[in-house]
PDB file of C-alpha atoms and ligand atoms in Angstrom:
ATOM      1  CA  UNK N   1     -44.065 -40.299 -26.012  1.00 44.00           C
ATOM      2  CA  UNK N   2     -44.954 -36.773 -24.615  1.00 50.00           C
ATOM      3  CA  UNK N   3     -42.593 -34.129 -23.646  1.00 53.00           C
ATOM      4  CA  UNK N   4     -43.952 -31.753 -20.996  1.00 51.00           C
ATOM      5  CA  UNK N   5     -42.258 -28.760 -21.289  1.00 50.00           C
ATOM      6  CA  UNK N   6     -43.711 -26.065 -18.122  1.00 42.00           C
ATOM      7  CA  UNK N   7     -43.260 -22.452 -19.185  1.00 40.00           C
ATOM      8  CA  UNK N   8     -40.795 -20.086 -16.631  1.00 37.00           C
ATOM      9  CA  UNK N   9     -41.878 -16.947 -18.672  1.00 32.00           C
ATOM     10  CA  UNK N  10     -43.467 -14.595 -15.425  1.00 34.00           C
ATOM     11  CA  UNK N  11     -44.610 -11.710 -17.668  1.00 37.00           C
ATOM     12  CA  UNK N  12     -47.895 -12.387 -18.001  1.00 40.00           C
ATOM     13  CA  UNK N  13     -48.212 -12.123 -14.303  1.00 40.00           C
ATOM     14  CA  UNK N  14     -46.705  -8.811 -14.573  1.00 41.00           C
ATOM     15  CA  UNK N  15     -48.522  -7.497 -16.843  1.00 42.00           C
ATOM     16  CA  UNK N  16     -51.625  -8.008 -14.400  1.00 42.00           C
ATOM     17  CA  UNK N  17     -50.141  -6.747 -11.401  1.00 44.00           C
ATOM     18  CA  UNK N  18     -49.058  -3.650 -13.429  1.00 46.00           C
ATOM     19  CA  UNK N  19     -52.965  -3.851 -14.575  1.00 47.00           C
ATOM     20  CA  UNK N  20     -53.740  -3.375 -11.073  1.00 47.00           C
ATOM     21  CA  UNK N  21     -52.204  -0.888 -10.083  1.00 46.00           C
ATOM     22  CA  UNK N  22     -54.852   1.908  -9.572  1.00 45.00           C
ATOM     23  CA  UNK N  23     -55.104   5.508 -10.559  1.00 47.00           C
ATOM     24  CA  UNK N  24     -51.626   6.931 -11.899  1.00 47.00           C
ATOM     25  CA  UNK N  25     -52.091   6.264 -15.594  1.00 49.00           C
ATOM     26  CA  UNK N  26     -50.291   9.584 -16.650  1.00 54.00           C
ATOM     27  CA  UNK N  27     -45.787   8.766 -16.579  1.00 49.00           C
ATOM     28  CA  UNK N  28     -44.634  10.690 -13.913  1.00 61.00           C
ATOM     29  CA  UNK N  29     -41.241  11.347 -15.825  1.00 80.00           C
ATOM     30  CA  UNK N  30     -41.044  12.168 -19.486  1.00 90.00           C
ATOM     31  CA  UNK N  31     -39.039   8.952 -21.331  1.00 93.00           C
ATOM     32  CA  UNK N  32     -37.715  11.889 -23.254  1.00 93.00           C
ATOM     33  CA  UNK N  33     -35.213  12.695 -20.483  1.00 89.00           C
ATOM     34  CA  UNK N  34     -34.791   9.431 -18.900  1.00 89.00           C
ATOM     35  CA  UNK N  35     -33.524   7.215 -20.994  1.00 91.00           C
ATOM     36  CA  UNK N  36     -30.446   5.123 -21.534  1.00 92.00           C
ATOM     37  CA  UNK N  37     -28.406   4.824 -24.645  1.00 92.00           C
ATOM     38  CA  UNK N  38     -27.981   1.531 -26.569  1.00 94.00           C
ATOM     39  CA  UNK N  39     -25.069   2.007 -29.403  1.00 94.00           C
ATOM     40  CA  UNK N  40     -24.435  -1.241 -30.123  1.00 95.00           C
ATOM     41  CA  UNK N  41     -23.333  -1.295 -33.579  1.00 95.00           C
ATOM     42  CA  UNK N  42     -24.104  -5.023 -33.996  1.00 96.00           C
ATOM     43  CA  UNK N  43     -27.425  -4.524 -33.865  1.00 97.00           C
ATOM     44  CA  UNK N  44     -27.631  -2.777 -37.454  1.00 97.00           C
ATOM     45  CA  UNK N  45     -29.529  -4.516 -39.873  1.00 96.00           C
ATOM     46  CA  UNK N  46     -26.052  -4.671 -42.738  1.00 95.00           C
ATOM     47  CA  UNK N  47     -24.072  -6.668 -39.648  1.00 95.00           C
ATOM     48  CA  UNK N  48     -23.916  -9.898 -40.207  1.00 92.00           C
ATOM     49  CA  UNK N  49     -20.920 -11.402 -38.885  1.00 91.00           C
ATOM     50  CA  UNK N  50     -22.073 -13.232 -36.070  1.00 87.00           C
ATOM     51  CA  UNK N  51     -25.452 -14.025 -34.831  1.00 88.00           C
ATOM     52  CA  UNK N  52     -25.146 -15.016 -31.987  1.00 89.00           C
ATOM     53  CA  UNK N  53     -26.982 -11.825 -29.774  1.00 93.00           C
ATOM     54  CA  UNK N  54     -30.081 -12.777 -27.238  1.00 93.00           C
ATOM     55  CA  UNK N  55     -31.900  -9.982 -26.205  1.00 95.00           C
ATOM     56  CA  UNK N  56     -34.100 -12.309 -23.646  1.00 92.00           C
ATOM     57  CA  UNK N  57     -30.324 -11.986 -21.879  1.00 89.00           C
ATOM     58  CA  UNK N  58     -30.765  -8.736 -20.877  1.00 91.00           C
ATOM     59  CA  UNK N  59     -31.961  -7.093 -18.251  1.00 91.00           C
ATOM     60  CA  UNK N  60     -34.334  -4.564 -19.831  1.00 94.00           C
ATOM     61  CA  UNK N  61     -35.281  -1.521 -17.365  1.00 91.00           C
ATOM     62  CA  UNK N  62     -37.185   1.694 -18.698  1.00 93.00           C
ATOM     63  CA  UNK N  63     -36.494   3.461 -21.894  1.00 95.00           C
ATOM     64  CA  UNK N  64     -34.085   3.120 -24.247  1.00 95.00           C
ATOM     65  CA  UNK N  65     -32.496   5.687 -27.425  1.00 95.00           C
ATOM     66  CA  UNK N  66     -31.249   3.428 -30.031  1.00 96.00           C
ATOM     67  CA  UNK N  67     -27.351   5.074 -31.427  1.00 95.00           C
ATOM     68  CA  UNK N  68     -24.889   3.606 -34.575  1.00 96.00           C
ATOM     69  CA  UNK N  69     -21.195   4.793 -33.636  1.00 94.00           C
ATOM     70  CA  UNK N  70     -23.187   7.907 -31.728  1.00 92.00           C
ATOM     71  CA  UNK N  71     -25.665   9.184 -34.425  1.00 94.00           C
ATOM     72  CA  UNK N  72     -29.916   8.258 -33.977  1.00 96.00           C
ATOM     73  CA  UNK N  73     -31.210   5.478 -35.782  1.00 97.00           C
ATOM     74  CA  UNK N  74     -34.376   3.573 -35.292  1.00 97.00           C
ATOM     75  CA  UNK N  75     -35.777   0.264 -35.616  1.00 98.00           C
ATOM     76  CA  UNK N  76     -36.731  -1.109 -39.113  1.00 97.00           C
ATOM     77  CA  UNK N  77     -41.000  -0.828 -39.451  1.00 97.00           C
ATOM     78  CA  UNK N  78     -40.668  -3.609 -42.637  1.00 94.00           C
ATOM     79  CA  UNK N  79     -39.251  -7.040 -42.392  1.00 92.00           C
ATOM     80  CA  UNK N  80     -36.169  -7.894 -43.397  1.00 82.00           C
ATOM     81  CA  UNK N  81     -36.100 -10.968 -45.190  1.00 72.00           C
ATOM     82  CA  UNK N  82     -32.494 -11.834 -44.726  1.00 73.00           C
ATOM     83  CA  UNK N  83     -30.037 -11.900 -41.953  1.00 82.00           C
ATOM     84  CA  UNK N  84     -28.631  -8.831 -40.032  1.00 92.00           C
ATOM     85  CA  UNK N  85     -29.098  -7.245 -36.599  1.00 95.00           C
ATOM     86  CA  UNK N  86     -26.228  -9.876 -35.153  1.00 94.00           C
ATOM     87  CA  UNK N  87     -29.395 -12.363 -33.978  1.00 93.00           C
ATOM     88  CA  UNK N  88     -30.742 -14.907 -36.238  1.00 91.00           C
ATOM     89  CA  UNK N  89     -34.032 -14.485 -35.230  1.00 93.00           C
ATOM     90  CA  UNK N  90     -34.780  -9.990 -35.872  1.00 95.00           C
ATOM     91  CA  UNK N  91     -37.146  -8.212 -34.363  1.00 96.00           C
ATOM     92  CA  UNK N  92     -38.970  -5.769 -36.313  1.00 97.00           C
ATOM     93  CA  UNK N  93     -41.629  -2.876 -35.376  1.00 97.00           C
ATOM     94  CA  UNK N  94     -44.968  -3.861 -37.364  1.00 97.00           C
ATOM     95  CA  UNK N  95     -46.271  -0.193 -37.435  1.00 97.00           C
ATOM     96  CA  UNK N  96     -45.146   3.280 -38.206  1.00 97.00           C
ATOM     97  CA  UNK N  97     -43.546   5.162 -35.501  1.00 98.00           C
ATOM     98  CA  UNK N  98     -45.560   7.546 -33.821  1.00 97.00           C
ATOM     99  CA  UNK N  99     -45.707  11.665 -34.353  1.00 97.00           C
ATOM    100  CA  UNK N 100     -44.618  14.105 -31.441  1.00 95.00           C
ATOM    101  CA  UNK N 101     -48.350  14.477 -30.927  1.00 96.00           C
ATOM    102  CA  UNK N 102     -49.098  11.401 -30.304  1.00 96.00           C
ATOM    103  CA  UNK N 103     -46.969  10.611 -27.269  1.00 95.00           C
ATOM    104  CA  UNK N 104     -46.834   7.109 -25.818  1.00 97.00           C
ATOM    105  CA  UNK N 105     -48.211   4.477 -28.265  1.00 97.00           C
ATOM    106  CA  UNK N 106     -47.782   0.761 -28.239  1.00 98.00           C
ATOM    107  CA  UNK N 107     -46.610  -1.396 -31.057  1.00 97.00           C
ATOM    108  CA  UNK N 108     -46.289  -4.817 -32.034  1.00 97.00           C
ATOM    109  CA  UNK N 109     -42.659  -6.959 -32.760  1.00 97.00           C
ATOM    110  CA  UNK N 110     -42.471  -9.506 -35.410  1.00 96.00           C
ATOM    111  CA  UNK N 111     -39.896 -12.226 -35.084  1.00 94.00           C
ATOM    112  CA  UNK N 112     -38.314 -13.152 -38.216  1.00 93.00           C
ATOM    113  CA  UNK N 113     -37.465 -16.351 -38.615  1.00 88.00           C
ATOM    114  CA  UNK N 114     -35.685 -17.889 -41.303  1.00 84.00           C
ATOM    115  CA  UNK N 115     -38.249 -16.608 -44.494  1.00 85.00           C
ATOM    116  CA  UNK N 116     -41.185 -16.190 -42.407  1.00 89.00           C
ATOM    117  CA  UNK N 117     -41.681 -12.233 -41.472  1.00 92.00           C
ATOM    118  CA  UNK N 118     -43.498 -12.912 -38.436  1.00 93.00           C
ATOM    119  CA  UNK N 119     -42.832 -16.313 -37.478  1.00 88.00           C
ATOM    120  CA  UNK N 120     -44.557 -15.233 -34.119  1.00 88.00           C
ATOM    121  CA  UNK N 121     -45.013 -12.195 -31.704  1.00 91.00           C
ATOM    122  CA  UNK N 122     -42.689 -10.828 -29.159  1.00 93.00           C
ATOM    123  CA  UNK N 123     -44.457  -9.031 -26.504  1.00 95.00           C
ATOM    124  CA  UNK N 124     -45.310  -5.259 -27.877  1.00 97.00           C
ATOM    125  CA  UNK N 125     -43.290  -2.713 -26.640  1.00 98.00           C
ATOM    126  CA  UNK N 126     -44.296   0.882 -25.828  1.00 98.00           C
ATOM    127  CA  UNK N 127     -42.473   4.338 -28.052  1.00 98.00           C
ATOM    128  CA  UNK N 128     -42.433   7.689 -28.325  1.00 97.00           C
ATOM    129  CA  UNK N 129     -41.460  10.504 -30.752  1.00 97.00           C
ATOM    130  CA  UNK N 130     -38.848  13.334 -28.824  1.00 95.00           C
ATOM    131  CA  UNK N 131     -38.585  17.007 -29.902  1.00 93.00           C
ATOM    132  CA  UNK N 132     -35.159  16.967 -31.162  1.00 92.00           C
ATOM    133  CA  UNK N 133     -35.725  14.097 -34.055  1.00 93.00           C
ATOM    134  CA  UNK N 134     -35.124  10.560 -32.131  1.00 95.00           C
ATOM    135  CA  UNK N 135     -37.523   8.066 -30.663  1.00 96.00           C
ATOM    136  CA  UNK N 136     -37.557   6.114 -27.070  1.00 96.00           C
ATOM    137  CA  UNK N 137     -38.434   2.177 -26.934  1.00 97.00           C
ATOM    138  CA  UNK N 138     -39.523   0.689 -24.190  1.00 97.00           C
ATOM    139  CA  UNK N 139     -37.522  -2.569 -24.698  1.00 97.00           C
ATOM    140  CA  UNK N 140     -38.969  -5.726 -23.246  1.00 96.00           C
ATOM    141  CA  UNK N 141     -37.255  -9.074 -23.406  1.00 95.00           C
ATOM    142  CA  UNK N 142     -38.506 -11.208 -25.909  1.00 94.00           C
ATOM    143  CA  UNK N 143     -39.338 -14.874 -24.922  1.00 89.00           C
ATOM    144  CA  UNK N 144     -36.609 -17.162 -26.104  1.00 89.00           C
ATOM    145  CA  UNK N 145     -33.163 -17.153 -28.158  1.00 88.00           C
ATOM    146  CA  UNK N 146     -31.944 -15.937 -30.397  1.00 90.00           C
ATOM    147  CA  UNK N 147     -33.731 -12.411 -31.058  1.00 94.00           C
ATOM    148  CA  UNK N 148     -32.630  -9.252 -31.191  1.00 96.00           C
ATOM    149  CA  UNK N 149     -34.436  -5.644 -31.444  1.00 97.00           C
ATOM    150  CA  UNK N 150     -32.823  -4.258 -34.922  1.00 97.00           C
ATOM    151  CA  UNK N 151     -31.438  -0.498 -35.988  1.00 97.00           C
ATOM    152  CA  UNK N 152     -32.451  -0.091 -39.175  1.00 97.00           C
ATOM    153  CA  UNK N 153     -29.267   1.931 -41.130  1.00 96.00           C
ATOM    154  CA  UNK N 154     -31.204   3.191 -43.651  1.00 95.00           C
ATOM    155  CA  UNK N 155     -32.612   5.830 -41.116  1.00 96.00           C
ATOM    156  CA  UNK N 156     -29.257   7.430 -39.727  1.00 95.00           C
ATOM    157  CA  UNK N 157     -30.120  10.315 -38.792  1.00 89.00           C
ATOM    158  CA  UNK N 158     -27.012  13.453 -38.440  1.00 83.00           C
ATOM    159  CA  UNK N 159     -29.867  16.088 -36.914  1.00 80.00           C
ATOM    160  CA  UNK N 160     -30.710  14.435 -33.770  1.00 81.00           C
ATOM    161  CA  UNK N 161     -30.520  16.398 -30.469  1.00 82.00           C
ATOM    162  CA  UNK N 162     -27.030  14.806 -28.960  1.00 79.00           C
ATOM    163  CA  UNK N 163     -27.656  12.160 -25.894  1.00 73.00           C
ATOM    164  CA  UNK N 164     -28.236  12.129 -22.447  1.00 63.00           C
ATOM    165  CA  UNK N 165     -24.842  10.325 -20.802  1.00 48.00           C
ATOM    166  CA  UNK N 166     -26.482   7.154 -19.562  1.00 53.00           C
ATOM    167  CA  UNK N 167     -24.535   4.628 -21.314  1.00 49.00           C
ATOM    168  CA  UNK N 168     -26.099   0.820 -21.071  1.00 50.00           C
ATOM    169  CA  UNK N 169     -24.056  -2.202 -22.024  1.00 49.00           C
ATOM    170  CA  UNK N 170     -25.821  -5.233 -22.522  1.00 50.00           C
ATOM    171  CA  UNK N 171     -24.739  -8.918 -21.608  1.00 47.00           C
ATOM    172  CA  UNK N 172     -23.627 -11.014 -23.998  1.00 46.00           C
ATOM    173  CA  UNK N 173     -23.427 -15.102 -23.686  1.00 46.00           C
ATOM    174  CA  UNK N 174     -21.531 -17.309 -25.573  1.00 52.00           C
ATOM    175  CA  UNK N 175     -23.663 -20.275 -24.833  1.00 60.00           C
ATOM    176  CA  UNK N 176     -27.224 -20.005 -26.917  1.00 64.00           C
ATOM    177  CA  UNK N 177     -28.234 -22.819 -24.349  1.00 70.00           C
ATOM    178  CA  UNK N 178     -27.750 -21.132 -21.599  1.00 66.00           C
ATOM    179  CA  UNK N 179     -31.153 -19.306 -20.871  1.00 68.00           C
ATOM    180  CA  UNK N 180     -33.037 -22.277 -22.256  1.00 75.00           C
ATOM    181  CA  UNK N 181     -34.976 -24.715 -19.927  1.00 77.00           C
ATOM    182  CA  UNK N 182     -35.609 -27.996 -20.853  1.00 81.00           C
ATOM    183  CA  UNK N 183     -37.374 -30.919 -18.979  1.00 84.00           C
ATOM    184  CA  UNK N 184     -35.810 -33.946 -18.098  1.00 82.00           C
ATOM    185  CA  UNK N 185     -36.903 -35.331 -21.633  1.00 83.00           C
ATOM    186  CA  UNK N 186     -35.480 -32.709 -23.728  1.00 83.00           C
ATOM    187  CA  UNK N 187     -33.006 -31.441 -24.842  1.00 78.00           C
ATOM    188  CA  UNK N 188     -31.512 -28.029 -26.594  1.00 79.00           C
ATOM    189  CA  UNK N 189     -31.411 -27.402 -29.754  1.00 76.00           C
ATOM    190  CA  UNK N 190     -31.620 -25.059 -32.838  1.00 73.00           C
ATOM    191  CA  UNK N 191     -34.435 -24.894 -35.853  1.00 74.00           C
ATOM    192  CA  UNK N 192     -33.408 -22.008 -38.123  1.00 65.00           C
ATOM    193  CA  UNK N 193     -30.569 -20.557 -35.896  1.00 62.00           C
ATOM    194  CA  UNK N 194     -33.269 -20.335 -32.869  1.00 73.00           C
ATOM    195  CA  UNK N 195     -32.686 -22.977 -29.760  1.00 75.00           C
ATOM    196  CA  UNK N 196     -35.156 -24.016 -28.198  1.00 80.00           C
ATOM    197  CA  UNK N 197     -35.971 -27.479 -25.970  1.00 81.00           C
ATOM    198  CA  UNK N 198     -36.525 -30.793 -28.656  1.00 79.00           C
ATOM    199  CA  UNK N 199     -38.018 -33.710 -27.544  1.00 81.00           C
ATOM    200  CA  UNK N 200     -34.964 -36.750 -26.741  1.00 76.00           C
ATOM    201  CA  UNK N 201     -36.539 -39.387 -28.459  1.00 76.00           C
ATOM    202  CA  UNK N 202     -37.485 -37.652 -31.677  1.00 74.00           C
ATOM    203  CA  UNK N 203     -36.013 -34.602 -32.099  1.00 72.00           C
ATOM    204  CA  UNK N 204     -39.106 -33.029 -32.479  1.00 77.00           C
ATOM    205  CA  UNK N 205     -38.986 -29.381 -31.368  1.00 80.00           C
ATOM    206  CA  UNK N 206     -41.322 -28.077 -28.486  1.00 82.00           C
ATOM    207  CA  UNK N 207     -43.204 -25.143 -30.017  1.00 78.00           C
ATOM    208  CA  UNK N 208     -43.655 -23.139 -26.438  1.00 78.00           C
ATOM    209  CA  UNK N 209     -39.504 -23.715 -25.626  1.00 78.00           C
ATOM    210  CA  UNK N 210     -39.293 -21.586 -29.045  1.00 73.00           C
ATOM    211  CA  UNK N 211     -41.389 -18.778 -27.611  1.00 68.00           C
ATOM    212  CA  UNK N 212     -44.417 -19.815 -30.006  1.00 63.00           C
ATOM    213  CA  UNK N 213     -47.745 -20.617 -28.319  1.00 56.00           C
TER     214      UNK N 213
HETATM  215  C1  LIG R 322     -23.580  -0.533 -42.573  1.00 85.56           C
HETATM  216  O1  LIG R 322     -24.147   0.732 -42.891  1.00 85.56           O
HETATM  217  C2  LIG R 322     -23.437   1.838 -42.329  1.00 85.56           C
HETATM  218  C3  LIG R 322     -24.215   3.091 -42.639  1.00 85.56           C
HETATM  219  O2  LIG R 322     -24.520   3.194 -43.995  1.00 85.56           O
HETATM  220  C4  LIG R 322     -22.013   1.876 -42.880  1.00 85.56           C
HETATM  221  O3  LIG R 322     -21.299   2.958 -42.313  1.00 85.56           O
HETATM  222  C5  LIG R 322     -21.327   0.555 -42.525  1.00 85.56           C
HETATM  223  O4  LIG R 322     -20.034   0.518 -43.102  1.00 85.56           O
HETATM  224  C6  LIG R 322     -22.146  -0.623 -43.047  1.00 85.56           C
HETATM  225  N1  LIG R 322     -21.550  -1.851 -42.545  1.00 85.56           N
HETATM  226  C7  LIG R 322     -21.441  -2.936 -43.292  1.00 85.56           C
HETATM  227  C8  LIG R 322     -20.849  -4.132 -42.629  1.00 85.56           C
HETATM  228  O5  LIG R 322     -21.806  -2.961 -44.478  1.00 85.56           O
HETATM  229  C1  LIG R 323     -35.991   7.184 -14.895  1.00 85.56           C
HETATM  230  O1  LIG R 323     -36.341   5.917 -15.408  1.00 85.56           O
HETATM  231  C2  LIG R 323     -36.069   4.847 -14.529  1.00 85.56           C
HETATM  232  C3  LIG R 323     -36.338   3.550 -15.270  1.00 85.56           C
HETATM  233  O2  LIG R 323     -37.641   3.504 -15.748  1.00 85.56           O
HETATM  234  C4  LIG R 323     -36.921   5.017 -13.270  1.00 85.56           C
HETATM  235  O3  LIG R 323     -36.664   3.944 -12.376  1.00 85.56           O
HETATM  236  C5  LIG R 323     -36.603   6.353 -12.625  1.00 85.56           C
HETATM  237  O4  LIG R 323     -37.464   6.549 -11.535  1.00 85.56           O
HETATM  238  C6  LIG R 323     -36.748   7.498 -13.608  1.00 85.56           C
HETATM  239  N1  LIG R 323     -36.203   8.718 -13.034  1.00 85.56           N
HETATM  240  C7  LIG R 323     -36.903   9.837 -12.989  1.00 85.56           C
HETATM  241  C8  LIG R 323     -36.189  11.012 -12.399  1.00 85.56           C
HETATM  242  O5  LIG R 323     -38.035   9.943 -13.418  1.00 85.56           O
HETATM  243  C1  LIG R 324     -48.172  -6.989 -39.239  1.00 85.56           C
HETATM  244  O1  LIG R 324     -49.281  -7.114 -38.379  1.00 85.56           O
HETATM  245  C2  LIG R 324     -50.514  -7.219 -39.054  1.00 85.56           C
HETATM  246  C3  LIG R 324     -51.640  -7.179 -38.026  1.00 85.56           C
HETATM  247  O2  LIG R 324     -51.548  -8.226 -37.107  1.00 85.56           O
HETATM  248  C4  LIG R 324     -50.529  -8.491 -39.869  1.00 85.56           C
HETATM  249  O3  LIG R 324     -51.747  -8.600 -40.584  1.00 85.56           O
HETATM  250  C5  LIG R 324     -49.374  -8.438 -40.864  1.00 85.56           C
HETATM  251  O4  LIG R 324     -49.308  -9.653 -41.563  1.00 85.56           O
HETATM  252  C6  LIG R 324     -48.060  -8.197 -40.152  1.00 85.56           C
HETATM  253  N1  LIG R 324     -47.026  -7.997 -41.149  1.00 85.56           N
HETATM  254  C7  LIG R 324     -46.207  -8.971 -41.553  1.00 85.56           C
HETATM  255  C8  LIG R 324     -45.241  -8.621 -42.625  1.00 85.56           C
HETATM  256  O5  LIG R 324     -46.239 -10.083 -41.069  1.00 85.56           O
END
């Protein structure tokens, strides 16, 4: 028997509207100045003590400076191969980070997924380089649970400019089914940490529940 599983994801309609919009291409503030401040030390690719994290729980809004206990770090640009980042499913930046002169660039974000590097895409996400030695993200939520953007600890960085005072707390749930949406004839479940919507009758996960096309 079929399972007919109809995706909630809007962000493809977004991304048209925003496609639409005419003329003002150039940001009319500098992400630079405007961002808010995500220190949340679980999110560091040595923490692995729970992984339980869902960024696709948050409500992602503008630019974001990623922090360890205060000091700059940045997201990992190689995969990771193991667990970490307090998600079982990391997200990774495939591609270097970008150079002052460069400005606003977009790059791509590899789910990892048990050994597979990138298991599948979450949507890109835009950065930017800042005088003063730290980077902004444009932080998008990923489609489905569990993944979480990583801070890679290897690049701690002591001679970062300190940090504008927005301080952002994001919200946690407890229950990994709790975002997910399945049909009458599913039901949640987890492949590799991940949950997702499986079929009742065979157990067979739905690829689109688990964010894969
Ligand atoms: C992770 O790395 C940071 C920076 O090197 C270190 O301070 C921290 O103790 C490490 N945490 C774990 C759980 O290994
Ligand atoms: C700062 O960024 C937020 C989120 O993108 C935006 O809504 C706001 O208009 C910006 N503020 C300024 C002063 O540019
Ligand atoms: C990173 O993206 C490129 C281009 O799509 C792809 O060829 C490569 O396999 C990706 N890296 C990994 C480790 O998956």
């Amino acid at each position: 028997m079929m399972c007919h599983h109809i995706t909630l994801c809007v962000l493809p309609l977004m991304v048209l509207t925003h496609a639409m919009t005419p003329v003002l291409t150039i940001p009319v503030f500098d992400p630079c100045h405007n961002y808010t401040t995500l220190d949340e030390p679980w999110r560091a690719t040595n923490y692995t003590d729970d992984f339980s994290h869902c960024d696709s729980r948050v409500s992602w809004h503008g630019w974001y400076r990623l922090l360890y206990h205060g000091q700059t770090i940045r997201m990992p640009e190689e995969c990771l191969r193991r667990s970490g980042c307090g998600t079982a499913g990391q997200l990774w930046m495939n591609g270097t980070h970008p150079q002052l002169q460069d400005g606003i660039v977009t790059r791509r974000i590899c789910k990892v997924v048990g050994f597979d590097c990138c298991f599948d895409r979450a949507p890109p996400i835009k950065v930017k380089a800042c005088p003063g030695n730290y980077y902004v993200y444009q932080f998008v939520a990923p489609n489905g649970c569990n993944y979480a953007y990583c801070a890679d600890v290897t690049t701690i960085s002591t001679n970062a400019s300190p940090t504008s005072a927005i301080v952002h707390t994001s919200t946690v749930s407890t229950n990994p089914c709790g975002d997910v949406h399945c049909t009458e004839d599913e039901v949640c479940g987890e492949v590799y940490g991940i949950y997702g919507c499986l079929c009742k009758s065979h157990h067979q996960p739905i690829p689109e529940s688990f964010g894969k096309p």
